Short mmCIF file of C-alpha atoms in Angstrom, two decimals:
data_model
loop_
_atom_site.label_atom_id
_atom_site.label_comp_id
_atom_site.label_asym_id
_atom_site.label_seq_id
_atom_site.Cartn_x
_atom_site.Cartn_y
_atom_site.Cartn_z
CA UNK N 1 9.35 7.62 27.03
CA UNK N 2 6.04 9.30 26.24
CA UNK N 3 5.18 10.92 22.92
CA UNK N 4 2.02 12.76 21.95
CA UNK N 5 1.90 13.91 18.33
CA UNK N 6 -0.03 13.66 15.10
CA UNK N 7 0.99 12.34 11.73
CA UNK N 8 0.30 10.30 8.63
CA UNK N 9 0.33 6.51 8.47
CA UNK N 10 2.97 5.40 5.97
CA UNK N 11 3.42 1.73 6.80
CA UNK N 12 1.40 -1.19 8.14
CA UNK N 13 2.46 -4.71 8.91
CA UNK N 14 0.14 -7.29 10.36
CA UNK N 15 1.30 -8.84 13.63
CA UNK N 16 -0.62 -11.87 14.82
CA UNK N 17 -4.35 -11.93 14.21
CA UNK N 18 -5.48 -8.48 15.20
CA UNK N 19 -2.44 -6.34 15.87
CA UNK N 20 -0.25 -4.14 13.70
CA UNK N 21 3.25 -2.78 13.48
CA UNK N 22 2.55 0.77 12.38
CA UNK N 23 4.85 3.41 10.87
CA UNK N 24 3.68 6.99 11.32
CA UNK N 25 5.29 10.15 10.01
CA UNK N 26 4.83 12.72 12.77
CA UNK N 27 5.35 16.44 12.83
CA UNK N 28 7.61 16.82 15.85
CA UNK N 29 9.11 13.35 16.29
CA UNK N 30 9.69 12.24 12.70
CA UNK N 31 9.16 8.63 11.69
CA UNK N 32 7.84 6.48 14.54
CA UNK N 33 7.40 2.73 14.45
CA UNK N 34 5.24 1.06 17.05
CA UNK N 35 2.88 -1.71 18.01
CA UNK N 36 -0.90 -1.28 18.04
CA UNK N 37 -2.67 -4.01 19.96
CA UNK N 38 -6.07 -5.05 18.61
CA UNK N 39 -5.83 -2.64 15.68
CA UNK N 40 -7.70 -4.91 13.29
CA UNK N 41 -10.89 -5.19 15.27
CA UNK N 42 -14.10 -4.46 13.32
CA UNK N 43 -14.49 -1.08 15.02
CA UNK N 44 -11.04 0.29 14.31
CA UNK N 45 -9.56 -1.32 11.20
CA UNK N 46 -10.68 1.53 8.92
CA UNK N 47 -8.45 3.89 10.92
CA UNK N 48 -5.39 1.94 9.90
CA UNK N 49 -5.06 2.79 6.22
CA UNK N 50 -2.04 4.27 4.47
CA UNK N 51 -2.28 8.07 4.33
CA UNK N 52 -4.75 8.55 7.19
CA UNK N 53 -4.01 11.45 9.55
CA UNK N 54 -3.99 10.20 13.14
CA UNK N 55 -3.44 11.43 16.66
CA UNK N 56 -0.82 9.31 18.31
CA UNK N 57 0.07 8.53 21.90
CA UNK N 58 3.26 6.50 22.05
CA UNK N 59 4.84 4.86 25.07
CA UNK N 60 7.94 2.80 25.72
CA UNK N 61 9.56 1.99 29.07
CA UNK N 62 13.07 2.47 27.69
CA UNK N 63 14.30 4.45 24.69
CA UNK N 64 15.50 1.31 22.91
CA UNK N 65 12.16 -0.52 23.40
CA UNK N 66 9.61 -0.65 20.62
CA UNK N 67 6.90 1.94 21.06
CA UNK N 68 3.36 1.01 21.95
CA UNK N 69 0.78 3.19 20.17
CA UNK N 70 -2.68 4.44 20.99
CA UNK N 71 -4.16 5.82 17.81
CA UNK N 72 -7.13 8.03 17.11
CA UNK N 73 -8.28 9.04 13.64
CA UNK N 74 -8.18 12.75 12.82
CA UNK N 75 -8.93 12.66 9.08
CA UNK N 76 -9.57 9.71 6.74
CA UNK N 77 -7.20 11.04 4.07
CA UNK N 78 -6.81 7.56 2.51
CA UNK N 79 -10.31 7.81 1.04
CA UNK N 80 -9.17 10.68 -1.22
CA UNK N 81 -6.70 8.31 -2.88
CA UNK N 82 -8.97 5.32 -3.34
CA UNK N 83 -10.74 6.24 -6.56
CA UNK N 84 -7.73 7.35 -8.58
CA UNK N 85 -5.10 4.85 -9.79
CA UNK N 86 -2.57 7.67 -10.29
CA UNK N 87 -3.06 8.96 -6.76
CA UNK N 88 -2.74 5.44 -5.36
CA UNK N 89 0.52 4.91 -7.24
CA UNK N 90 1.89 8.21 -5.97
CA UNK N 91 0.79 7.40 -2.40
CA UNK N 92 2.51 4.06 -2.67
CA UNK N 93 5.68 5.74 -3.93
CA UNK N 94 5.46 8.37 -1.17
CA UNK N 95 5.12 5.74 1.58
CA UNK N 96 7.98 3.65 0.21
CA UNK N 97 10.32 6.65 -0.09
CA UNK N 98 9.49 7.86 3.44
CA UNK N 99 9.84 4.33 4.79
CA UNK N 100 13.22 3.78 3.14
CA UNK N 101 14.78 7.24 3.33
CA UNK N 102 13.71 8.91 6.55
CA UNK N 103 15.48 8.17 9.82
CA UNK N 104 13.54 7.04 12.88
CA UNK N 105 12.66 9.48 15.69
CA UNK N 106 14.38 12.43 14.01
CA UNK N 107 12.24 15.61 13.87
CA UNK N 108 11.26 16.58 10.34
CA UNK N 109 10.62 20.24 11.24
CA UNK N 110 10.22 22.36 8.07
CA UNK N 111 10.20 19.32 5.79
CA UNK N 112 6.91 18.19 7.34
CA UNK N 113 5.28 21.20 5.68
CA UNK N 114 5.79 19.57 2.23
CA UNK N 115 4.47 16.24 3.50
CA UNK N 116 1.44 18.01 4.91
CA UNK N 117 0.94 19.90 1.63
CA UNK N 118 0.97 16.66 -0.37
CA UNK N 119 -1.89 15.26 1.71
CA UNK N 120 -3.77 18.54 2.16
CA UNK N 121 -3.90 19.32 -1.57
CA UNK N 122 -4.67 15.78 -2.73
CA UNK N 123 -8.14 16.79 -3.91
CA UNK N 124 -6.82 19.77 -5.89
CA UNK N 125 -6.07 19.59 -9.59
CA UNK N 126 -2.34 20.26 -9.07
CA UNK N 127 -1.81 17.63 -6.35
CA UNK N 128 1.10 16.02 -8.21
CA UNK N 129 3.02 19.34 -8.06
CA UNK N 130 2.99 19.00 -4.27
CA UNK N 131 4.28 15.45 -4.60
CA UNK N 132 7.12 16.60 -6.88
CA UNK N 133 7.99 19.36 -4.38
CA UNK N 134 8.01 16.77 -1.60
CA UNK N 135 10.65 14.77 -3.51
CA UNK N 136 12.68 17.89 -4.25
CA UNK N 137 12.76 18.87 -0.58
CA UNK N 138 13.36 15.26 0.45
CA UNK N 139 16.72 15.53 -1.34
CA UNK N 140 17.37 18.65 0.70
CA UNK N 141 16.36 16.96 3.96
CA UNK N 142 18.66 14.02 3.23
CA UNK N 143 21.58 16.41 2.72
CA UNK N 144 21.84 15.74 -1.01
CA UNK N 145 19.86 18.78 -2.15
CA UNK N 146 20.33 20.54 -5.46
CA UNK N 147 22.01 23.94 -5.73
CA UNK N 148 19.86 26.04 -8.04
CA UNK N 149 21.22 29.42 -6.97
CA UNK N 150 23.90 29.99 -9.64
CA UNK N 151 25.56 28.45 -12.68
CA UNK N 152 28.24 25.99 -11.63
CA UNK N 153 30.32 26.82 -14.73
CA UNK N 154 30.13 30.62 -14.99
CA UNK N 155 28.73 31.72 -11.62
CA UNK N 156 25.92 33.77 -13.21
CA UNK N 157 22.50 33.77 -11.57
CA UNK N 158 20.44 34.50 -14.66
CA UNK N 159 19.40 32.39 -17.65
CA UNK N 160 19.70 29.17 -15.67
CA UNK N 161 18.40 26.42 -17.94
CA UNK N 162 19.84 23.07 -16.86
CA UNK N 163 20.95 21.04 -13.86
CA UNK N 164 24.11 18.95 -13.99
CA UNK N 165 23.60 15.25 -13.08
CA UNK N 166 27.20 15.15 -11.87
CA UNK N 167 27.23 18.01 -9.40
CA UNK N 168 23.51 18.65 -8.82
CA UNK N 169 24.14 22.33 -9.55
CA UNK N 170 22.44 24.69 -11.98
CA UNK N 171 23.98 25.39 -15.38
CA UNK N 172 23.19 28.49 -17.45
CA UNK N 173 21.85 28.28 -21.01
CA UNK N 174 25.07 29.26 -22.83
CA UNK N 175 27.32 26.95 -20.79
CA UNK N 176 24.90 24.02 -20.93
CA UNK N 177 23.78 24.23 -24.57
CA UNK N 178 26.54 21.96 -25.99
CA UNK N 179 25.74 19.26 -23.39
CA UNK N 180 21.96 19.75 -23.21
CA UNK N 181 21.17 16.07 -23.96
CA UNK N 182 23.05 15.00 -20.86
CA UNK N 183 21.65 17.68 -18.52
CA UNK N 184 18.32 17.93 -16.69
CA UNK N 185 15.90 20.78 -17.29
CA UNK N 186 16.07 23.57 -14.71
CA UNK N 187 12.88 23.43 -12.55
CA UNK N 188 11.84 27.09 -12.89
CA UNK N 189 8.52 26.53 -11.15
CA UNK N 190 10.27 25.45 -7.94
CA UNK N 191 12.37 28.62 -7.76
CA UNK N 192 9.47 30.84 -8.80
CA UNK N 193 7.01 29.19 -6.37
CA UNK N 194 4.68 28.51 -9.29
CA UNK N 195 2.19 25.83 -8.23
CA UNK N 196 0.66 25.45 -11.71
CA UNK N 197 3.46 24.30 -14.02
CA UNK N 198 2.88 22.09 -17.06
CA UNK N 199 2.79 18.31 -16.65
CA UNK N 200 6.08 18.06 -18.58
CA UNK N 201 7.84 20.46 -16.17
CA UNK N 202 6.68 18.31 -13.24
CA UNK N 203 7.68 15.13 -15.07
CA UNK N 204 11.15 16.61 -15.72
CA UNK N 205 11.56 17.41 -12.03
CA UNK N 206 10.44 13.88 -11.12
CA UNK N 207 13.03 12.48 -13.55
CA UNK N 208 15.70 14.54 -11.88
CA UNK N 209 14.73 13.76 -8.28
CA UNK N 210 14.54 10.04 -9.16
CA UNK N 211 18.06 10.21 -10.59
CA UNK N 212 19.56 11.98 -7.56
CA UNK N 213 17.65 9.88 -5.02
CA UNK N 214 18.85 6.72 -6.72
CA UNK N 215 22.43 7.88 -7.20
CA UNK N 216 23.04 9.67 -3.90
CA UNK N 217 20.83 7.73 -1.53
CA UNK N 218 19.69 4.30 -2.72
CA UNK N 219 22.88 3.26 -4.55
CA UNK N 220 25.06 4.90 -1.91
CA UNK N 221 23.34 2.79 0.77
CA UNK N 222 23.27 -0.37 -1.36
CA UNK N 223 19.46 -0.24 -1.59
CA UNK N 224 17.18 -1.01 -4.52
CA UNK N 225 15.29 1.93 -5.99
CA UNK N 226 11.55 1.40 -5.28
CA UNK N 227 9.72 -0.06 -8.30
CA UNK N 228 6.62 1.97 -7.52
CA UNK N 229 8.61 5.19 -7.89
CA UNK N 230 10.04 4.36 -11.29
CA UNK N 231 7.05 5.13 -13.54
CA UNK N 232 5.80 8.40 -12.03
CA UNK N 233 6.76 10.44 -15.11
CA UNK N 234 4.18 8.60 -17.22
CA UNK N 235 1.61 8.78 -14.42
CA UNK N 236 1.94 12.58 -14.15
CA UNK N 237 1.54 13.16 -17.88
CA UNK N 238 -1.28 10.61 -18.11
CA UNK N 239 -3.14 12.31 -15.24
CA UNK N 240 -2.75 15.80 -16.70
CA UNK N 241 -4.01 14.56 -20.07
CA UNK N 242 -7.01 12.93 -18.40
CA UNK N 243 -7.89 16.19 -16.61
CA UNK M 1 6.42 -31.50 34.40
CA UNK M 2 5.14 -31.95 30.83
CA UNK M 3 6.58 -34.66 28.58
CA UNK M 4 8.74 -33.76 25.59
CA UNK M 5 6.15 -34.96 23.03
CA UNK M 6 3.28 -33.10 24.67
CA UNK M 7 5.36 -29.96 24.94
CA UNK M 8 6.17 -30.21 21.21
CA UNK M 9 2.47 -30.61 20.38
CA UNK M 10 1.58 -27.56 22.53
CA UNK M 11 4.20 -25.49 20.71
CA UNK M 12 2.92 -26.57 17.28
CA UNK M 13 -0.72 -25.85 18.15
CA UNK M 14 0.27 -22.46 19.64
CA UNK M 15 1.60 -21.41 16.23
CA UNK M 16 -1.88 -21.60 14.70
CA UNK M 17 -3.84 -18.36 14.15
CA UNK M 18 -5.80 -17.02 17.13
CA UNK M 19 -4.06 -19.41 19.53
CA UNK M 20 -1.46 -18.70 22.16
CA UNK M 21 0.38 -21.03 24.56
CA UNK M 22 -2.47 -21.00 27.10
CA UNK M 23 -5.24 -21.93 24.67
CA UNK M 24 -2.89 -24.41 23.02
CA UNK M 25 -2.39 -26.16 26.39
CA UNK M 26 -6.17 -26.33 26.88
CA UNK M 27 -6.68 -27.85 23.43
CA UNK M 28 -3.94 -30.43 23.92
CA UNK M 29 -5.29 -31.34 27.35
CA UNK M 30 -8.76 -31.77 25.91
CA UNK M 31 -7.39 -33.99 23.14
CA UNK M 32 -5.52 -36.11 25.70
CA UNK M 33 -8.61 -36.48 27.86
CA UNK M 34 -10.84 -37.42 24.93
CA UNK M 35 -8.46 -39.52 22.90
CA UNK M 36 -11.09 -41.74 21.28
CA UNK M 37 -13.70 -39.14 20.51
CA UNK M 38 -11.45 -36.16 19.64
CA UNK M 39 -7.79 -36.95 19.12
CA UNK M 40 -7.99 -40.01 16.86
CA UNK M 41 -10.68 -38.56 14.53
CA UNK M 42 -8.61 -35.35 14.36
CA UNK M 43 -5.48 -37.31 13.41
CA UNK M 44 -7.48 -39.16 10.80
CA UNK M 45 -8.95 -35.95 9.37
CA UNK M 46 -5.59 -34.18 9.34
CA UNK M 47 -3.90 -37.11 7.60
CA UNK M 48 -6.66 -37.26 5.00
CA UNK M 49 -6.44 -33.53 4.32
CA UNK M 50 -2.64 -33.56 4.19
CA UNK M 51 -2.62 -36.47 1.75
CA UNK M 52 -5.51 -35.52 -0.49
CA UNK M 53 -6.03 -31.76 -0.55
CA UNK M 54 -4.32 -29.86 -3.32
CA UNK M 55 -4.44 -26.40 -4.82
CA UNK M 56 -6.79 -26.12 -7.80
CA UNK M 57 -4.74 -25.60 -10.96
CA UNK M 58 -7.39 -23.24 -12.37
CA UNK M 59 -8.63 -21.01 -9.55
CA UNK M 60 -6.23 -21.58 -6.64
CA UNK M 61 -8.88 -22.96 -4.25
CA UNK M 62 -8.16 -25.93 -1.96
CA UNK M 63 -9.93 -29.20 -2.75
CA UNK M 64 -9.30 -32.93 -2.95
CA UNK M 65 -9.58 -32.77 -6.71
CA UNK M 66 -7.93 -30.46 -9.21
CA UNK M 67 -9.72 -28.69 -10.95
CA UNK M 68 -11.74 -28.14 -7.78
CA UNK M 69 -15.45 -28.87 -7.33
CA UNK M 70 -16.37 -25.21 -7.97
CA UNK M 71 -14.45 -25.12 -11.26
CA UNK M 72 -16.03 -28.42 -12.32
CA UNK M 73 -19.55 -27.48 -11.25
CA UNK M 74 -22.24 -27.24 -13.94
CA UNK M 75 -24.40 -25.08 -11.68
CA UNK M 76 -21.84 -22.27 -11.75
CA UNK M 77 -21.95 -19.68 -14.52
CA UNK M 78 -18.83 -19.97 -16.67
CA UNK M 79 -19.20 -16.43 -17.99
CA UNK M 80 -18.91 -14.86 -14.53
CA UNK M 81 -15.63 -14.72 -12.63
CA UNK M 82 -14.95 -13.26 -9.18
CA UNK M 83 -11.36 -12.32 -8.31
CA UNK M 84 -10.53 -12.61 -4.59
CA UNK M 85 -7.38 -12.03 -2.56
CA UNK M 86 -7.30 -15.28 -0.65
CA UNK M 87 -9.00 -18.67 -0.30
CA UNK M 88 -10.62 -17.41 2.92
CA UNK M 89 -12.45 -14.74 0.85
CA UNK M 90 -13.63 -17.42 -1.56
CA UNK M 91 -14.98 -19.49 1.31
CA UNK M 92 -16.72 -16.42 2.78
CA UNK M 93 -18.43 -15.74 -0.56
CA UNK M 94 -19.40 -19.38 -0.98
CA UNK M 95 -20.90 -19.45 2.51
CA UNK M 96 -23.58 -16.94 1.54
CA UNK M 97 -24.09 -18.59 -1.89
CA UNK M 98 -24.95 -15.26 -3.48
CA UNK M 99 -22.45 -15.43 -6.27
CA UNK M 100 -23.35 -17.79 -9.09
CA UNK M 101 -20.09 -17.61 -11.03
CA UNK M 102 -16.63 -19.06 -10.58
CA UNK M 103 -13.63 -17.72 -8.67
CA UNK M 104 -10.00 -16.83 -9.10
CA UNK M 105 -7.68 -16.56 -6.10
CA UNK M 106 -4.89 -14.00 -6.56
CA UNK M 107 -2.89 -15.11 -3.54
CA UNK M 108 -2.38 -11.60 -2.13
CA UNK M 109 -2.43 -7.96 -3.17
CA UNK M 110 0.26 -5.69 -4.61
CA UNK M 111 2.30 -3.95 -1.94
CA UNK M 112 5.27 -1.70 -2.53
CA UNK M 113 6.19 -1.77 1.16
CA UNK M 114 6.21 -5.57 1.36
CA UNK M 115 7.77 -5.87 -2.10
CA UNK M 116 4.86 -7.82 -3.60
CA UNK M 117 5.00 -7.31 -7.37
CA UNK M 118 2.54 -8.49 -10.07
CA UNK M 119 4.79 -11.51 -10.76
CA UNK M 120 4.20 -12.73 -7.20
CA UNK M 121 0.45 -12.95 -7.73
CA UNK M 122 -1.64 -15.27 -9.88
CA UNK M 123 -2.39 -12.52 -12.44
CA UNK M 124 -0.98 -14.32 -15.47
CA UNK M 125 -3.29 -17.25 -14.67
CA UNK M 126 -6.26 -14.87 -14.56
CA UNK M 127 -5.44 -13.33 -17.93
CA UNK M 128 -4.90 -16.79 -19.41
CA UNK M 129 -8.33 -17.88 -18.10
CA UNK M 130 -10.03 -14.83 -19.57
CA UNK M 131 -8.38 -15.39 -22.95
CA UNK M 132 -9.15 -19.13 -23.07
CA UNK M 133 -12.59 -19.33 -21.45
CA UNK M 134 -15.70 -17.45 -22.50
CA UNK M 135 -15.80 -15.05 -19.57
CA UNK M 136 -18.07 -12.04 -19.99
CA UNK M 137 -17.79 -10.35 -16.59
CA UNK M 138 -15.00 -10.16 -14.02
CA UNK M 139 -15.94 -8.99 -10.50
CA UNK M 140 -12.95 -7.60 -8.61
CA UNK M 141 -13.73 -8.40 -4.96
CA UNK M 142 -10.55 -7.11 -3.38
CA UNK M 143 -10.21 -5.40 0.03
CA UNK M 144 -11.11 -1.71 0.44
CA UNK M 145 -7.58 -0.89 1.55
CA UNK M 146 -4.95 1.16 -0.28
CA UNK M 147 -3.10 -2.00 -1.40
CA UNK M 148 -6.39 -3.64 -2.40
CA UNK M 149 -7.38 -0.63 -4.50
CA UNK M 150 -3.92 -0.43 -6.12
CA UNK M 151 -4.37 -4.08 -7.14
CA UNK M 152 -7.90 -3.37 -8.41
CA UNK M 153 -6.66 -0.52 -10.62
CA UNK M 154 -3.71 -2.59 -11.82
CA UNK M 155 -6.02 -5.45 -12.81
CA UNK M 156 -8.39 -2.99 -14.46
CA UNK M 157 -5.56 -1.67 -16.66
CA UNK M 158 -4.59 -5.24 -17.58
CA UNK M 159 -8.18 -6.27 -18.31
CA UNK M 160 -8.75 -3.29 -20.59
CA UNK M 161 -6.78 -5.21 -23.21
CA UNK M 162 -9.51 -7.86 -23.18
CA UNK M 163 -13.16 -7.18 -24.04
CA UNK M 164 -14.47 -8.45 -20.74
CA UNK M 165 -16.81 -6.34 -18.56
CA UNK M 166 -15.11 -5.44 -15.26
CA UNK M 167 -17.06 -4.60 -12.09
CA UNK M 168 -16.11 -4.14 -8.47
CA UNK M 169 -17.96 -4.56 -5.18
CA UNK M 170 -19.76 -1.53 -3.72
CA UNK M 171 -18.21 0.36 -0.82
CA UNK M 172 -20.08 2.18 1.91
CA UNK M 173 -22.43 1.71 4.81
CA UNK M 174 -22.90 -1.87 6.00
CA UNK M 175 -26.32 -3.42 6.58
CA UNK M 176 -27.95 -2.38 9.85
CA UNK M 177 -25.43 0.36 10.62
CA UNK M 178 -26.47 3.74 11.99
CA UNK M 179 -24.84 6.82 10.54
CA UNK M 180 -23.74 8.38 13.83
CA UNK M 181 -21.73 5.27 14.66
CA UNK M 182 -19.95 5.16 11.30
CA UNK M 183 -16.27 6.05 11.03
CA UNK M 184 -15.39 9.08 8.86
CA UNK M 185 -13.57 7.00 6.24
CA UNK M 186 -16.55 4.76 5.50
CA UNK M 187 -18.92 7.74 5.50
CA UNK M 188 -16.76 9.64 3.03
CA UNK M 189 -16.44 6.55 0.82
CA UNK M 190 -20.21 6.08 0.94
CA UNK M 191 -20.72 9.71 -0.08
CA UNK M 192 -18.19 9.37 -2.91
CA UNK M 193 -20.00 6.32 -4.31
CA UNK M 194 -23.59 7.54 -3.74
CA UNK M 195 -26.07 6.50 -6.42
CA UNK M 196 -28.98 8.08 -8.22
CA UNK M 197 -32.39 6.80 -7.17
#
């Protein structure tokens, strides 16, 4: 089995003195886990940082064997995260979610675009919007996506204002008004492809994705919701206020 | 045919860092050949260390006394505290004798992937020290990795509650390095933290 691809490092585990078990999120082959011999030598250890974009050559004699990696750095993306505590927290949340939720060796196809966007726009002012979109489309990729096309109560496609935590479907303003305290805000910026929403709109979407990820994925699989993911609402608002 | 006891010793030595079964066999063979000059002093030293060395109740360093000799030293500046990830970092800093203050060993760094939370580290001990002792500056000497920086920022947010000055080690080009041999990550980091001359 031979794989040549490129992707982002999302997990590192030390093995012995100088080697690593590496998890890489690749474009065409999805999440790959493999062994890198001598990764922690003085010359190469800076390559192996969470978030770095790498070229990967993977080999295993049999499909069920662990892959052996040869890694080359394409872009030191990790550096962009280092100086900002908010970015580091979001990167940590991103890596944990990808590590826990994504299946191994399954192509990510279109979903990789949102992963790529998160890393590519990390130096832009609206980087956290790309993170929120990643989570939204992660739900979709996992088969637990939200249906924002029409109101689940009346079937109308206009005036959509809420999302039901029960069904994950949109609810229009008139039907949702009596229950508005129990419903999530409709993420207009996602439907309208607006990449400059307010911090509160992004925080609302993050609240909603956290709820559905926890309910439909983590609880359903008997897993614990990542602690690093839990406080992203505050981080988003805090960052926007700081900027 | 190797005896049961020797085989057991080879297996134990092979578990040590940087050693495999082959080097472990060589070490054991050497010890057997030089019983008087190598093996018996080693046994003596190991027994002494096992019986007497403890973890310092203040900083987390290893020493025969607790508080350790660094914490008790009069030559060290009480107002200066350096936070390191592990005892090995403390020893590395002590080797060059550049730092005149005292140390605090965290015992790791925060890691969401490995499930290491603030409660797993010696952070409460650090805050307690800062509150009780007259510390004026805390140097965060944690690794320049994502987990290391997450820990640095976490500690910074915790230390904001105190009035202590917080600094961190510089990041960039190492001594004697040539730019064209530098990796992109280090170069970018060096550019990001460039200073005015």
